[in-house]
Tab-separated table of C-alpha atoms in Angstrom:
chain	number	residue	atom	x	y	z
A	111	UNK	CA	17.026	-11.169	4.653
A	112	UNK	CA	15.172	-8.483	2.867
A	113	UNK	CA	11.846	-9.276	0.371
A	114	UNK	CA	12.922	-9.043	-3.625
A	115	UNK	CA	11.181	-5.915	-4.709
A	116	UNK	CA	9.794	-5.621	-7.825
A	117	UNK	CA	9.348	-2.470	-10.019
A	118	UNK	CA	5.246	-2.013	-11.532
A	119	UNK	CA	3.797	0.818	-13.531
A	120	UNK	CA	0.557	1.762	-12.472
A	121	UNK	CA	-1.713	4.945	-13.555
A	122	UNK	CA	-3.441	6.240	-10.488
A	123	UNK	CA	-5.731	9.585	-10.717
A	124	UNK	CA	-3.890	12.455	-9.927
A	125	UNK	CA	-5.770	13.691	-6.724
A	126	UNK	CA	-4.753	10.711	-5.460
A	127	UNK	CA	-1.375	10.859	-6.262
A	128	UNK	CA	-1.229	13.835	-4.041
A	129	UNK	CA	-2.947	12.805	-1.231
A	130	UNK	CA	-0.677	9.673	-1.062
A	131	UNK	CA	2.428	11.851	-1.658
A	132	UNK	CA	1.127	13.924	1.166
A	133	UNK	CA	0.303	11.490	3.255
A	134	UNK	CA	3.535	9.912	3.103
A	135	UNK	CA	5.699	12.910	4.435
A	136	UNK	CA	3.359	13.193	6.876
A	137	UNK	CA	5.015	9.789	7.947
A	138	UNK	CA	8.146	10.439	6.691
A	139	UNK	CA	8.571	8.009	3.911
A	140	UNK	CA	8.418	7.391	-0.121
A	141	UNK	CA	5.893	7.829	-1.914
A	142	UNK	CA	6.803	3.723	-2.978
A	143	UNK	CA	6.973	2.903	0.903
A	144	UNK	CA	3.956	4.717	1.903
A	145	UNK	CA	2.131	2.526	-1.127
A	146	UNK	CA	3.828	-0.607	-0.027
A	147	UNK	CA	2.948	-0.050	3.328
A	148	UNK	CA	-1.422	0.723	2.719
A	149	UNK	CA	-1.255	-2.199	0.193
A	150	UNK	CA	0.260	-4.674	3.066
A	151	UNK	CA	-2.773	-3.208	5.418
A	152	UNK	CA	-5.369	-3.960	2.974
A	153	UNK	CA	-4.080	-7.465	1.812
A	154	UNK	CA	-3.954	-8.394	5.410
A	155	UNK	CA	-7.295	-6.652	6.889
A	156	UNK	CA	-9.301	-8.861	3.319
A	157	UNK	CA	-6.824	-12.145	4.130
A	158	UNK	CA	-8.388	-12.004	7.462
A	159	UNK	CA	-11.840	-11.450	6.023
A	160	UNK	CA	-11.383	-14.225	4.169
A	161	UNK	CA	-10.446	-16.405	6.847
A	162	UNK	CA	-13.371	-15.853	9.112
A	163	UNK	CA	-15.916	-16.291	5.763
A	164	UNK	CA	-14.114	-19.756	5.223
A	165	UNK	CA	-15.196	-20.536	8.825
């Protein structure tokens, strides 16, 4: 079964905004999938961080 999605409003600077937006049709996907996707990456690459300081 799919995750719940939930909308957010966020202000980002601009030049980022269209680095991410180009970026993502490099890959092929949303704007909201290519942020999804580099959020997931960073939670997991700090939750593992995290783990190995906890050690």
């Amino acid at each position: 079964m799919a995750q719940l999605k939930m909308k957010v409003s966020i202000t980002l600077d601009s030049d980022i905004i269209e680095k991410i937006k180009l970026f993502a049709k490099d890959e092929d996907r949303s704007f909201s999938q290519y942020i999804n996707l580099i959020l997931k990456e960073h939670i997991k690459a700090h939750t593992c961080d995290l783990e190995i300081e906890n050690k």
